[in-house]
C-alpha cells in the first residue's frame, strides 16, 4: 500500500497487487505451454495452472482507501475484474489502526488493518508483507492524519 495523495483534509492510499498479477500471468503461460505441448487430449496439470492463474487474477483487486476530513468519511474501494465494491464509514468510527503480525511457516508477515466501533475490520494491505517498518510507517501516517 502506498500513499497516493496527502493534504490537510485528504489522505489516499492505494494497493496494486502487481506481483500477484505477474505471478498469475507466468502461471497461465506455463499452463498454456504445458496444455499445448501435451500428447494426451486433455492435460489436467495445464488446466489446473490456467485455473489457478485465473483465480489469482480475479482474486486480486486494486484497493483504495480514502480518508476525507471535509466530508468526514473513510471510503474503501475495491476495483477488480469482476466489478467495483465501495464501502463508506464515518471517519470517527475508526477506533484503532493496527499492524497485525502473522507467522507463516516461520516467515514473519504483517498486515495493516483498521478497527471500527462496530468491531468491523478492514485490511488495507490484503496481501501480507515482510516489511514491518513500512506497515508501521503507514499506520503512523494514518494516526497522525486522524490527529491521534
mmCIF file of N, CA and C in Angstrom:
data_model
loop_
_atom_site.group_PDB
_atom_site.id
_atom_site.type_symbol
_atom_site.label_atom_id
_atom_site.label_comp_id
_atom_site.label_asym_id
_atom_site.label_seq_id
_atom_site.Cartn_x
_atom_site.Cartn_y
_atom_site.Cartn_z
ATOM 1 N N UNK A 1 0.854 -1.160 0.000
ATOM 2 C CA UNK A 1 0.000 0.000 0.000
ATOM 3 C C UNK A 1 0.902 1.227 0.000
ATOM 4 N N UNK A 2 0.520 2.180 -0.848
ATOM 5 C CA UNK A 2 1.312 3.406 -0.981
ATOM 6 C C UNK A 2 0.430 4.621 -0.787
ATOM 7 N N UNK A 3 1.047 5.673 -0.303
ATOM 8 C CA UNK A 3 0.353 6.950 -0.174
ATOM 9 C C UNK A 3 0.320 7.595 -1.554
ATOM 10 N N UNK A 4 -0.879 7.832 -2.068
ATOM 11 C CA UNK A 4 -1.055 8.417 -3.390
ATOM 12 C C UNK A 4 -1.232 9.926 -3.281
ATOM 13 N N UNK A 5 -1.957 10.365 -2.246
ATOM 14 C CA UNK A 5 -2.251 11.783 -2.073
ATOM 15 C C UNK A 5 -2.357 12.083 -0.585
ATOM 16 N N UNK A 6 -1.726 13.192 -0.170
ATOM 17 C CA UNK A 6 -1.837 13.588 1.218
ATOM 18 C C UNK A 6 -1.895 15.106 1.313
ATOM 19 N N UNK A 7 -3.018 15.605 1.818
ATOM 20 C CA UNK A 7 -3.192 17.023 2.095
ATOM 21 C C UNK A 7 -3.686 17.139 3.540
ATOM 22 N N UNK A 8 -4.031 18.339 3.946
ATOM 23 C CA UNK A 8 -4.523 18.546 5.305
ATOM 24 C C UNK A 8 -5.865 17.845 5.523
ATOM 25 N N UNK A 9 -6.693 17.775 4.490
ATOM 26 C CA UNK A 9 -8.035 17.210 4.629
ATOM 27 C C UNK A 9 -8.238 15.884 3.906
ATOM 28 N N UNK A 10 -7.238 15.398 3.171
ATOM 29 C CA UNK A 10 -7.420 14.192 2.366
ATOM 30 C C UNK A 10 -6.171 13.316 2.415
ATOM 31 N N UNK A 11 -6.380 12.038 2.665
ATOM 32 C CA UNK A 11 -5.307 11.051 2.621
ATOM 33 C C UNK A 11 -5.806 9.878 1.790
ATOM 34 N N UNK A 12 -5.078 9.557 0.726
ATOM 35 C CA UNK A 12 -5.474 8.464 -0.159
ATOM 36 C C UNK A 12 -4.350 7.437 -0.219
ATOM 37 N N UNK A 13 -4.713 6.174 0.040
ATOM 38 C CA UNK A 13 -3.779 5.053 -0.024
ATOM 39 C C UNK A 13 -4.265 4.089 -1.099
ATOM 40 N N UNK A 14 -3.310 3.478 -1.811
ATOM 41 C CA UNK A 14 -3.692 2.551 -2.888
ATOM 42 C C UNK A 14 -2.768 1.342 -2.884
ATOM 43 N N UNK A 15 -3.375 0.190 -3.110
ATOM 44 C CA UNK A 15 -2.642 -1.076 -3.203
ATOM 45 C C UNK A 15 -2.904 -1.705 -4.562
ATOM 46 N N UNK A 16 -1.849 -1.861 -5.338
ATOM 47 C CA UNK A 16 -1.936 -2.552 -6.631
ATOM 48 C C UNK A 16 -1.141 -3.850 -6.510
ATOM 49 N N UNK A 17 -1.785 -4.995 -6.569
ATOM 50 C CA UNK A 17 -1.085 -6.273 -6.403
ATOM 51 C C UNK A 17 -0.372 -6.707 -7.685
ATOM 52 N N UNK A 18 0.581 -5.903 -8.124
ATOM 53 C CA UNK A 18 1.282 -6.156 -9.389
ATOM 54 C C UNK A 18 2.052 -7.476 -9.338
ATOM 55 N N UNK A 19 2.653 -7.776 -8.182
ATOM 56 C CA UNK A 19 3.392 -9.038 -8.050
ATOM 57 C C UNK A 19 2.503 -10.251 -8.262
ATOM 58 N N UNK A 20 1.290 -10.201 -7.713
ATOM 59 C CA UNK A 20 0.340 -11.310 -7.885
ATOM 60 C C UNK A 20 -0.077 -11.410 -9.343
ATOM 61 N N UNK A 21 -0.300 -10.251 -9.975
ATOM 62 C CA UNK A 21 -0.692 -10.263 -11.391
ATOM 63 C C UNK A 21 0.425 -10.855 -12.260
ATOM 64 N N UNK A 22 1.678 -10.510 -11.962
ATOM 65 C CA UNK A 22 2.798 -11.058 -12.736
ATOM 66 C C UNK A 22 2.906 -12.569 -12.522
ATOM 67 N N UNK A 23 2.739 -12.994 -11.274
ATOM 68 C CA UNK A 23 2.796 -14.424 -10.974
ATOM 69 C C UNK A 23 1.664 -15.173 -11.668
ATOM 70 N N UNK A 24 0.472 -14.570 -11.698
ATOM 71 C CA UNK A 24 -0.648 -15.239 -12.369
ATOM 72 C C UNK A 24 -0.417 -15.306 -13.879
ATOM 73 N N UNK A 25 0.168 -14.279 -14.452
ATOM 74 C CA UNK A 25 0.491 -14.311 -15.887
ATOM 75 C C UNK A 25 1.506 -15.393 -16.213
ATOM 76 N N UNK A 26 2.521 -15.520 -15.360
ATOM 77 C CA UNK A 26 3.532 -16.564 -15.551
ATOM 78 C C UNK A 26 2.908 -17.951 -15.398
ATOM 79 N N UNK A 27 2.053 -18.117 -14.391
ATOM 80 C CA UNK A 27 1.379 -19.405 -14.187
ATOM 81 C C UNK A 27 0.496 -19.760 -15.372
ATOM 82 N N UNK A 28 -0.224 -18.768 -15.898
ATOM 83 C CA UNK A 28 -1.077 -19.011 -17.067
ATOM 84 C C UNK A 28 -0.237 -19.394 -18.280
ATOM 85 N N UNK A 29 0.891 -18.716 -18.483
ATOM 86 C CA UNK A 29 1.756 -19.023 -19.623
ATOM 87 C C UNK A 29 2.322 -20.443 -19.521
ATOM 88 N N UNK A 30 2.770 -20.814 -18.315
ATOM 89 C CA UNK A 30 3.295 -22.171 -18.124
ATOM 90 C C UNK A 30 2.188 -23.201 -18.359
ATOM 91 N N UNK A 31 1.012 -22.947 -17.805
ATOM 92 C CA UNK A 31 -0.111 -23.867 -18.001
ATOM 93 C C UNK A 31 -0.494 -24.007 -19.455
ATOM 94 N N UNK A 32 -0.504 -22.889 -20.173
ATOM 95 C CA UNK A 32 -0.843 -22.919 -21.597
ATOM 96 C C UNK A 32 0.201 -23.696 -22.400
ATOM 97 N N UNK A 33 1.493 -23.473 -22.105
ATOM 98 C CA UNK A 33 2.545 -24.215 -22.804
ATOM 99 C C UNK A 33 2.449 -25.720 -22.529
ATOM 100 N N UNK A 34 2.205 -26.075 -21.280
ATOM 101 C CA UNK A 34 2.068 -27.497 -20.936
ATOM 102 C C UNK A 34 0.835 -28.083 -21.621
ATOM 103 N N UNK A 35 -0.258 -27.334 -21.601
ATOM 104 C CA UNK A 35 -1.502 -27.804 -22.214
ATOM 105 C C UNK A 35 -1.319 -28.016 -23.718
ATOM 106 N N UNK A 36 -0.671 -27.078 -24.397
ATOM 107 C CA UNK A 36 -0.489 -27.177 -25.853
ATOM 108 C C UNK A 36 0.523 -28.237 -26.257
ATOM 109 N N UNK A 37 1.525 -28.488 -25.389
ATOM 110 C CA UNK A 37 2.560 -29.458 -25.758
ATOM 111 C C UNK A 37 2.225 -30.876 -25.300
ATOM 112 N N UNK A 38 1.099 -31.060 -24.666
ATOM 113 C CA UNK A 38 0.709 -32.375 -24.159
ATOM 114 C C UNK A 38 0.280 -33.289 -25.306
ATOM 115 N N UNK A 39 0.623 -34.565 -25.162
ATOM 116 C CA UNK A 39 0.244 -35.548 -26.166
ATOM 117 C C UNK A 39 -1.173 -36.061 -25.961
ATOM 118 N N UNK A 40 -1.652 -36.023 -24.715
ATOM 119 C CA UNK A 40 -2.998 -36.530 -24.461
ATOM 120 C C UNK A 40 -4.032 -35.485 -24.886
ATOM 121 N N UNK A 41 -5.277 -35.902 -24.966
ATOM 122 C CA UNK A 41 -6.324 -34.998 -25.419
ATOM 123 C C UNK A 41 -6.559 -33.860 -24.418
ATOM 124 N N UNK A 42 -6.426 -34.134 -23.114
ATOM 125 C CA UNK A 42 -6.584 -33.100 -22.090
ATOM 126 C C UNK A 42 -5.444 -33.243 -21.093
ATOM 127 N N UNK A 43 -4.717 -32.162 -20.877
ATOM 128 C CA UNK A 43 -3.648 -32.161 -19.884
ATOM 129 C C UNK A 43 -4.173 -31.473 -18.632
ATOM 130 N N UNK A 44 -4.410 -32.260 -17.596
ATOM 131 C CA UNK A 44 -5.035 -31.734 -16.379
ATOM 132 C C UNK A 44 -4.133 -30.762 -15.634
ATOM 133 N N UNK A 45 -2.823 -31.012 -15.638
ATOM 134 C CA UNK A 45 -1.914 -30.097 -14.935
ATOM 135 C C UNK A 45 -1.917 -28.722 -15.597
ATOM 136 N N UNK A 46 -1.931 -28.698 -16.909
ATOM 137 C CA UNK A 46 -2.001 -27.418 -17.627
ATOM 138 C C UNK A 46 -3.288 -26.675 -17.324
ATOM 139 N N UNK A 47 -4.399 -27.425 -17.274
ATOM 140 C CA UNK A 47 -5.680 -26.800 -16.945
ATOM 141 C C UNK A 47 -5.708 -26.274 -15.514
ATOM 142 N N UNK A 48 -5.094 -27.015 -14.598
ATOM 143 C CA UNK A 48 -5.032 -26.563 -13.203
ATOM 144 C C UNK A 48 -4.214 -25.275 -13.111
ATOM 145 N N UNK A 49 -3.088 -25.204 -13.827
ATOM 146 C CA UNK A 49 -2.265 -23.979 -13.841
ATOM 147 C C UNK A 49 -3.069 -22.793 -14.378
ATOM 148 N N UNK A 50 -3.795 -22.995 -15.431
ATOM 149 C CA UNK A 50 -4.601 -21.911 -16.007
ATOM 150 C C UNK A 50 -5.708 -21.512 -15.032
ATOM 151 N N UNK A 51 -6.335 -22.482 -14.381
ATOM 152 C CA UNK A 51 -7.367 -22.186 -13.384
ATOM 153 C C UNK A 51 -6.815 -21.410 -12.195
ATOM 154 N N UNK A 52 -5.639 -21.808 -11.699
ATOM 155 C CA UNK A 52 -5.009 -21.085 -10.596
ATOM 156 C C UNK A 52 -4.671 -19.650 -11.001
ATOM 157 N N UNK A 53 -4.191 -19.484 -12.218
ATOM 158 C CA UNK A 53 -3.863 -18.139 -12.706
ATOM 159 C C UNK A 53 -5.108 -17.258 -12.738
ATOM 160 N N UNK A 54 -6.210 -17.824 -13.208
ATOM 161 C CA UNK A 54 -7.460 -17.058 -13.228
ATOM 162 C C UNK A 54 -7.906 -16.690 -11.821
ATOM 163 N N UNK A 55 -7.785 -17.630 -10.892
ATOM 164 C CA UNK A 55 -8.149 -17.347 -9.505
ATOM 165 C C UNK A 55 -7.306 -16.239 -8.899
ATOM 166 N N UNK A 56 -6.000 -16.258 -9.175
ATOM 167 C CA UNK A 56 -5.116 -15.207 -8.670
ATOM 168 C C UNK A 56 -5.477 -13.856 -9.274
ATOM 169 N N UNK A 57 -5.756 -13.846 -10.552
ATOM 170 C CA UNK A 57 -6.062 -12.586 -11.239
ATOM 171 C C UNK A 57 -7.383 -12.001 -10.753
ATOM 172 N N UNK A 58 -8.413 -12.833 -10.698
ATOM 173 C CA UNK A 58 -9.728 -12.342 -10.292
ATOM 174 C C UNK A 58 -9.803 -12.047 -8.789
ATOM 175 N N UNK A 59 -8.960 -12.710 -7.995
ATOM 176 C CA UNK A 59 -8.987 -12.520 -6.556
ATOM 177 C C UNK A 59 -8.060 -11.445 -6.038
ATOM 178 N N UNK A 60 -7.480 -10.651 -6.924
ATOM 179 C CA UNK A 60 -6.520 -9.624 -6.518
ATOM 180 C C UNK A 60 -6.940 -8.248 -7.032
ATOM 181 N N UNK A 61 -7.917 -7.629 -6.365
ATOM 182 C CA UNK A 61 -8.371 -6.316 -6.825
ATOM 183 C C UNK A 61 -7.428 -5.189 -6.397
ATOM 184 N N UNK A 62 -7.562 -4.054 -7.053
ATOM 185 C CA UNK A 62 -6.872 -2.830 -6.635
ATOM 186 C C UNK A 62 -7.683 -2.254 -5.481
ATOM 187 N N UNK A 63 -7.033 -2.007 -4.359
ATOM 188 C CA UNK A 63 -7.721 -1.463 -3.188
ATOM 189 C C UNK A 63 -7.301 -0.010 -2.982
ATOM 190 N N UNK A 64 -8.298 0.832 -2.732
ATOM 191 C CA UNK A 64 -8.059 2.238 -2.437
ATOM 192 C C UNK A 64 -8.769 2.573 -1.131
ATOM 193 N N UNK A 65 -8.084 3.309 -0.274
ATOM 194 C CA UNK A 65 -8.680 3.770 0.974
ATOM 195 C C UNK A 65 -8.476 5.280 1.030
ATOM 196 N N UNK A 66 -9.581 5.993 1.154
ATOM 197 C CA UNK A 66 -9.523 7.459 1.156
ATOM 198 C C UNK A 66 -10.121 7.990 2.455
ATOM 199 N N UNK A 67 -9.315 8.745 3.185
ATOM 200 C CA UNK A 67 -9.758 9.407 4.406
ATOM 201 C C UNK A 67 -10.032 10.862 4.039
ATOM 202 N N UNK A 68 -11.272 11.281 4.182
ATOM 203 C CA UNK A 68 -11.673 12.639 3.794
ATOM 204 C C UNK A 68 -12.240 13.369 5.014
ATOM 205 N N UNK A 69 -11.472 14.316 5.552
ATOM 206 C CA UNK A 69 -11.913 15.057 6.726
ATOM 207 C C UNK A 69 -13.030 16.049 6.397
ATOM 208 N N UNK A 70 -13.066 16.560 5.169
ATOM 209 C CA UNK A 70 -14.115 17.523 4.798
ATOM 210 C C UNK A 70 -15.496 16.870 4.823
ATOM 211 N N UNK A 71 -15.605 15.687 4.242
ATOM 212 C CA UNK A 71 -16.903 15.004 4.227
ATOM 213 C C UNK A 71 -17.077 14.073 5.430
ATOM 214 N N UNK A 72 -15.977 13.889 6.199
ATOM 215 C CA UNK A 72 -15.980 13.056 7.397
ATOM 216 C C UNK A 72 -16.251 11.580 7.086
ATOM 217 N N UNK A 73 -15.722 11.098 5.964
ATOM 218 C CA UNK A 73 -15.898 9.707 5.556
ATOM 219 C C UNK A 73 -14.544 9.039 5.323
ATOM 220 N N UNK A 74 -14.504 7.743 5.573
ATOM 221 C CA UNK A 74 -13.427 6.906 5.081
ATOM 222 C C UNK A 74 -14.083 5.991 4.050
ATOM 223 N N UNK A 75 -13.502 5.942 2.859
ATOM 224 C CA UNK A 75 -14.098 5.210 1.738
ATOM 225 C C UNK A 75 -13.139 4.092 1.324
ATOM 226 N N UNK A 76 -13.626 2.867 1.387
ATOM 227 C CA UNK A 76 -12.872 1.694 0.949
ATOM 228 C C UNK A 76 -13.404 1.291 -0.423
ATOM 229 N N UNK A 77 -12.514 1.180 -1.390
ATOM 230 C CA UNK A 77 -12.947 0.827 -2.743
ATOM 231 C C UNK A 77 -12.079 -0.312 -3.271
ATOM 232 N N UNK A 78 -12.744 -1.346 -3.788
ATOM 233 C CA UNK A 78 -12.051 -2.466 -4.423
ATOM 234 C C UNK A 78 -12.461 -2.518 -5.881
ATOM 235 N N UNK A 79 -11.484 -2.388 -6.771
ATOM 236 C CA UNK A 79 -11.753 -2.488 -8.205
ATOM 237 C C UNK A 79 -11.070 -3.740 -8.725
ATOM 238 N N UNK A 80 -11.896 -4.671 -9.185
ATOM 239 C CA UNK A 80 -11.356 -5.914 -9.704
ATOM 240 C C UNK A 80 -11.939 -6.231 -11.069
ATOM 241 N N UNK A 81 -11.571 -7.397 -11.557
ATOM 242 C CA UNK A 81 -12.039 -7.849 -12.862
ATOM 243 C C UNK A 81 -13.548 -8.105 -12.848
ATOM 244 N N UNK A 82 -14.087 -8.379 -11.673
ATOM 245 C CA UNK A 82 -15.500 -8.731 -11.586
ATOM 246 C C UNK A 82 -16.378 -7.570 -11.129
ATOM 247 N N UNK A 83 -15.801 -6.374 -11.019
ATOM 248 C CA UNK A 83 -16.598 -5.210 -10.641
ATOM 249 C C UNK A 83 -15.933 -4.382 -9.552
ATOM 250 N N UNK A 84 -16.671 -3.382 -9.083
ATOM 251 C CA UNK A 84 -16.181 -2.463 -8.068
ATOM 252 C C UNK A 84 -17.087 -2.527 -6.846
ATOM 253 N N UNK A 85 -16.456 -2.536 -5.686
ATOM 254 C CA UNK A 85 -17.188 -2.552 -4.423
ATOM 255 C C UNK A 85 -16.729 -1.343 -3.607
ATOM 256 N N UNK A 86 -17.689 -0.541 -3.132
ATOM 257 C CA UNK A 86 -17.383 0.651 -2.356
ATOM 258 C C UNK A 86 -18.080 0.558 -1.000
ATOM 259 N N UNK A 87 -17.318 0.806 0.056
ATOM 260 C CA UNK A 87 -17.855 0.818 1.416
ATOM 261 C C UNK A 87 -17.479 2.150 2.043
ATOM 262 N N UNK A 88 -18.476 2.831 2.629
ATOM 263 C CA UNK A 88 -18.250 4.112 3.300
ATOM 264 C C UNK A 88 -18.570 3.957 4.780
ATOM 265 N N UNK A 89 -17.698 4.542 5.597
ATOM 266 C CA UNK A 89 -17.927 4.586 7.032
ATOM 267 C C UNK A 89 -17.537 5.982 7.529
ATOM 268 N N UNK A 90 -18.227 6.486 8.562
ATOM 269 C CA UNK A 90 -17.817 7.767 9.145
ATOM 270 C C UNK A 90 -16.403 7.665 9.703
ATOM 271 N N UNK A 91 -15.621 8.697 9.483
ATOM 272 C CA UNK A 91 -14.217 8.677 9.875
ATOM 273 C C UNK A 91 -14.053 8.548 11.388
ATOM 274 N N UNK A 92 -15.009 9.060 12.145
ATOM 275 C CA UNK A 92 -14.910 8.982 13.602
ATOM 276 C C UNK A 92 -15.216 7.587 14.132
ATOM 277 N N UNK A 93 -15.650 6.667 13.287
ATOM 278 C CA UNK A 93 -15.879 5.278 13.696
ATOM 279 C C UNK A 93 -14.589 4.481 13.786
ATOM 280 N N UNK A 94 -13.482 5.032 13.286
ATOM 281 C CA UNK A 94 -12.196 4.331 13.351
ATOM 282 C C UNK A 94 -11.680 4.419 14.786
ATOM 283 N N UNK A 95 -11.534 3.252 15.420
ATOM 284 C CA UNK A 95 -11.054 3.234 16.800
ATOM 285 C C UNK A 95 -9.575 2.906 16.901
ATOM 286 N N UNK A 96 -9.037 2.197 15.906
ATOM 287 C CA UNK A 96 -7.643 1.782 16.003
ATOM 288 C C UNK A 96 -7.059 1.502 14.620
ATOM 289 N N UNK A 97 -5.779 1.760 14.497
ATOM 290 C CA UNK A 97 -5.007 1.399 13.308
ATOM 291 C C UNK A 97 -3.936 0.439 13.803
ATOM 292 N N UNK A 98 -3.932 -0.784 13.286
ATOM 293 C CA UNK A 98 -3.046 -1.820 13.810
ATOM 294 C C UNK A 98 -2.202 -2.457 12.711
ATOM 295 N N UNK A 99 -1.001 -2.831 13.101
ATOM 296 C CA UNK A 99 -0.163 -3.674 12.241
ATOM 297 C C UNK A 99 -0.274 -5.072 12.831
ATOM 298 N N UNK A 100 -0.918 -5.952 12.090
ATOM 299 C CA UNK A 100 -1.171 -7.316 12.566
ATOM 300 C C UNK A 100 -0.039 -8.232 12.120
ATOM 301 N N UNK A 101 0.668 -8.851 13.084
ATOM 302 C CA UNK A 101 1.726 -9.799 12.706
ATOM 303 C C UNK A 101 1.137 -11.176 12.401
ATOM 304 N N UNK A 102 1.700 -11.826 11.410
ATOM 305 C CA UNK A 102 1.321 -13.203 11.048
ATOM 306 C C UNK A 102 2.601 -14.015 10.956
ATOM 307 N N UNK A 103 2.521 -15.286 11.277
ATOM 308 C CA UNK A 103 3.666 -16.164 11.131
ATOM 309 C C UNK A 103 3.254 -17.307 10.224
ATOM 310 N N UNK A 104 3.873 -17.395 9.071
ATOM 311 C CA UNK A 104 3.550 -18.423 8.089
ATOM 312 C C UNK A 104 4.801 -19.245 7.811
ATOM 313 N N UNK A 105 4.824 -20.449 8.349
ATOM 314 C CA UNK A 105 5.958 -21.365 8.171
ATOM 315 C C UNK A 105 7.274 -20.720 8.590
ATOM 316 N N UNK A 106 7.239 -19.978 9.707
ATOM 317 C CA UNK A 106 8.452 -19.338 10.223
ATOM 318 C C UNK A 106 8.770 -17.997 9.588
ATOM 319 N N UNK A 107 7.976 -17.560 8.640
ATOM 320 C CA UNK A 107 8.185 -16.268 7.976
ATOM 321 C C UNK A 107 7.269 -15.240 8.624
ATOM 322 N N UNK A 108 7.850 -14.138 9.088
ATOM 323 C CA UNK A 108 7.062 -13.082 9.715
ATOM 324 C C UNK A 108 6.473 -12.162 8.659
ATOM 325 N N UNK A 109 5.150 -12.065 8.649
ATOM 326 C CA UNK A 109 4.424 -11.214 7.710
ATOM 327 C C UNK A 109 3.578 -10.227 8.502
ATOM 328 N N UNK A 110 3.205 -9.111 7.847
ATOM 329 C CA UNK A 110 2.463 -8.058 8.532
ATOM 330 C C UNK A 110 1.374 -7.511 7.623
ATOM 331 N N UNK A 111 0.205 -7.203 8.241
ATOM 332 C CA UNK A 111 -0.903 -6.583 7.510
ATOM 333 C C UNK A 111 -1.388 -5.370 8.298
ATOM 334 N N UNK A 112 -1.813 -4.365 7.580
ATOM 335 C CA UNK A 112 -2.329 -3.141 8.174
ATOM 336 C C UNK A 112 -3.848 -3.206 8.176
ATOM 337 N N UNK A 113 -4.454 -2.945 9.337
ATOM 338 C CA UNK A 113 -5.908 -3.014 9.403
ATOM 339 C C UNK A 113 -6.461 -1.855 10.230
ATOM 340 N N UNK A 114 -7.699 -1.501 9.903
ATOM 341 C CA UNK A 114 -8.455 -0.515 10.653
ATOM 342 C C UNK A 114 -9.527 -1.249 11.442
ATOM 343 N N UNK A 115 -9.708 -0.862 12.691
ATOM 344 C CA UNK A 115 -10.757 -1.429 13.532
ATOM 345 C C UNK A 115 -11.779 -0.322 13.760
ATOM 346 N N UNK A 116 -13.057 -0.653 13.529
ATOM 347 C CA UNK A 116 -14.134 0.318 13.669
ATOM 348 C C UNK A 116 -14.920 0.077 14.955
ATOM 349 N N UNK A 117 -15.714 1.076 15.342
ATOM 350 C CA UNK A 117 -16.549 0.983 16.550
ATOM 351 C C UNK A 117 -17.416 -0.272 16.561
ATOM 352 N N UNK A 118 -17.933 -0.634 15.417
ATOM 353 C CA UNK A 118 -18.828 -1.793 15.314
ATOM 354 C C UNK A 118 -18.088 -3.123 15.454
ATOM 355 N N UNK A 119 -16.756 -3.079 15.480
ATOM 356 C CA UNK A 119 -15.965 -4.299 15.524
ATOM 357 C C UNK A 119 -15.497 -4.752 14.151
ATOM 358 N N UNK A 120 -16.018 -4.096 13.108
ATOM 359 C CA UNK A 120 -15.578 -4.412 11.743
ATOM 360 C C UNK A 120 -14.082 -4.163 11.609
ATOM 361 N N UNK A 121 -13.448 -4.968 10.781
ATOM 362 C CA UNK A 121 -12.025 -4.785 10.494
ATOM 363 C C UNK A 121 -11.846 -4.702 8.993
ATOM 364 N N UNK A 122 -11.083 -3.721 8.566
ATOM 365 C CA UNK A 122 -10.772 -3.569 7.150
ATOM 366 C C UNK A 122 -9.267 -3.684 6.986
ATOM 367 N N UNK A 123 -8.853 -4.646 6.175
ATOM 368 C CA UNK A 123 -7.434 -4.824 5.897
ATOM 369 C C UNK A 123 -7.053 -3.911 4.744
ATOM 370 N N UNK A 124 -6.175 -2.969 5.036
ATOM 371 C CA UNK A 124 -5.726 -2.054 3.988
ATOM 372 C C UNK A 124 -4.681 -2.709 3.107
ATOM 373 N N UNK A 125 -3.961 -3.660 3.649
ATOM 374 C CA UNK A 125 -2.996 -4.429 2.861
ATOM 375 C C UNK A 125 -3.498 -5.870 2.807
ATOM 376 N N UNK A 126 -4.245 -6.214 1.754
ATOM 377 C CA UNK A 126 -4.829 -7.553 1.678
ATOM 378 C C UNK A 126 -3.786 -8.656 1.573
ATOM 379 N N UNK A 127 -2.664 -8.341 0.973
ATOM 380 C CA UNK A 127 -1.596 -9.319 0.835
ATOM 381 C C UNK A 127 -0.544 -8.990 1.889
ATOM 382 N N UNK A 128 -0.273 -9.899 2.830
ATOM 383 C CA UNK A 128 0.704 -9.617 3.880
ATOM 384 C C UNK A 128 2.079 -9.295 3.304
ATOM 385 N N UNK A 129 2.811 -8.459 4.026
ATOM 386 C CA UNK A 129 4.131 -8.006 3.593
ATOM 387 C C UNK A 129 5.180 -8.410 4.623
ATOM 388 N N UNK A 130 6.402 -8.566 4.194
ATOM 389 C CA UNK A 130 7.504 -8.835 5.114
ATOM 390 C C UNK A 130 8.089 -7.542 5.659
ATOM 391 N N UNK A 131 7.694 -6.402 5.134
ATOM 392 C CA UNK A 131 8.243 -5.102 5.516
ATOM 393 C C UNK A 131 7.450 -4.496 6.676
ATOM 394 N N UNK A 132 7.863 -4.817 7.892
ATOM 395 C CA UNK A 132 7.174 -4.335 9.091
ATOM 396 C C UNK A 132 7.284 -2.816 9.224
ATOM 397 N N UNK A 133 8.462 -2.273 8.904
ATOM 398 C CA UNK A 133 8.657 -0.820 9.036
ATOM 399 C C UNK A 133 7.729 -0.030 8.124
ATOM 400 N N UNK A 134 7.502 -0.514 6.921
ATOM 401 C CA UNK A 134 6.590 0.170 6.001
ATOM 402 C C UNK A 134 5.166 0.154 6.557
ATOM 403 N N UNK A 135 4.730 -0.989 7.073
ATOM 404 C CA UNK A 135 3.385 -1.089 7.644
ATOM 405 C C UNK A 135 3.240 -0.163 8.854
ATOM 406 N N UNK A 136 4.274 -0.095 9.709
ATOM 407 C CA UNK A 136 4.235 0.787 10.870
ATOM 408 C C UNK A 136 4.240 2.256 10.450
ATOM 409 N N UNK A 137 4.982 2.578 9.403
ATOM 410 C CA UNK A 137 5.012 3.954 8.899
ATOM 411 C C UNK A 137 3.632 4.361 8.372
ATOM 412 N N UNK A 138 2.982 3.467 7.640
ATOM 413 C CA UNK A 138 1.628 3.747 7.145
ATOM 414 C C UNK A 138 0.648 3.926 8.297
ATOM 415 N N UNK A 139 0.769 3.082 9.326
ATOM 416 C CA UNK A 139 -0.116 3.189 10.495
ATOM 417 C C UNK A 139 0.091 4.534 11.193
ATOM 418 N N UNK A 140 1.343 4.963 11.360
ATOM 419 C CA UNK A 140 1.619 6.269 11.977
ATOM 420 C C UNK A 140 1.093 7.415 11.130
ATOM 421 N N UNK A 141 1.233 7.293 9.815
ATOM 422 C CA UNK A 141 0.734 8.331 8.911
ATOM 423 C C UNK A 141 -0.779 8.479 9.053
ATOM 424 N N UNK A 142 -1.484 7.357 9.100
ATOM 425 C CA UNK A 142 -2.942 7.397 9.252
ATOM 426 C C UNK A 142 -3.320 7.997 10.612
ATOM 427 N N UNK A 143 -2.654 7.539 11.662
ATOM 428 C CA UNK A 143 -2.948 8.057 13.001
ATOM 429 C C UNK A 143 -2.663 9.562 13.093
ATOM 430 N N UNK A 144 -1.546 10.012 12.515
ATOM 431 C CA UNK A 144 -1.239 11.445 12.515
ATOM 432 C C UNK A 144 -2.271 12.232 11.727
ATOM 433 N N UNK A 145 -2.720 11.673 10.605
ATOM 434 C CA UNK A 145 -3.734 12.339 9.812
ATOM 435 C C UNK A 145 -5.041 12.457 10.598
ATOM 436 N N UNK A 146 -5.362 11.434 11.350
ATOM 437 C CA UNK A 146 -6.587 11.436 12.152
ATOM 438 C C UNK A 146 -6.419 12.196 13.466
ATOM 439 N N UNK A 147 -5.221 12.770 13.689
ATOM 440 C CA UNK A 147 -4.887 13.552 14.892
ATOM 441 C C UNK A 147 -5.010 12.732 16.168
ATOM 442 N N UNK A 148 -4.350 11.595 16.182
ATOM 443 C CA UNK A 148 -4.377 10.734 17.388
ATOM 444 C C UNK A 148 -3.035 10.689 18.020
#
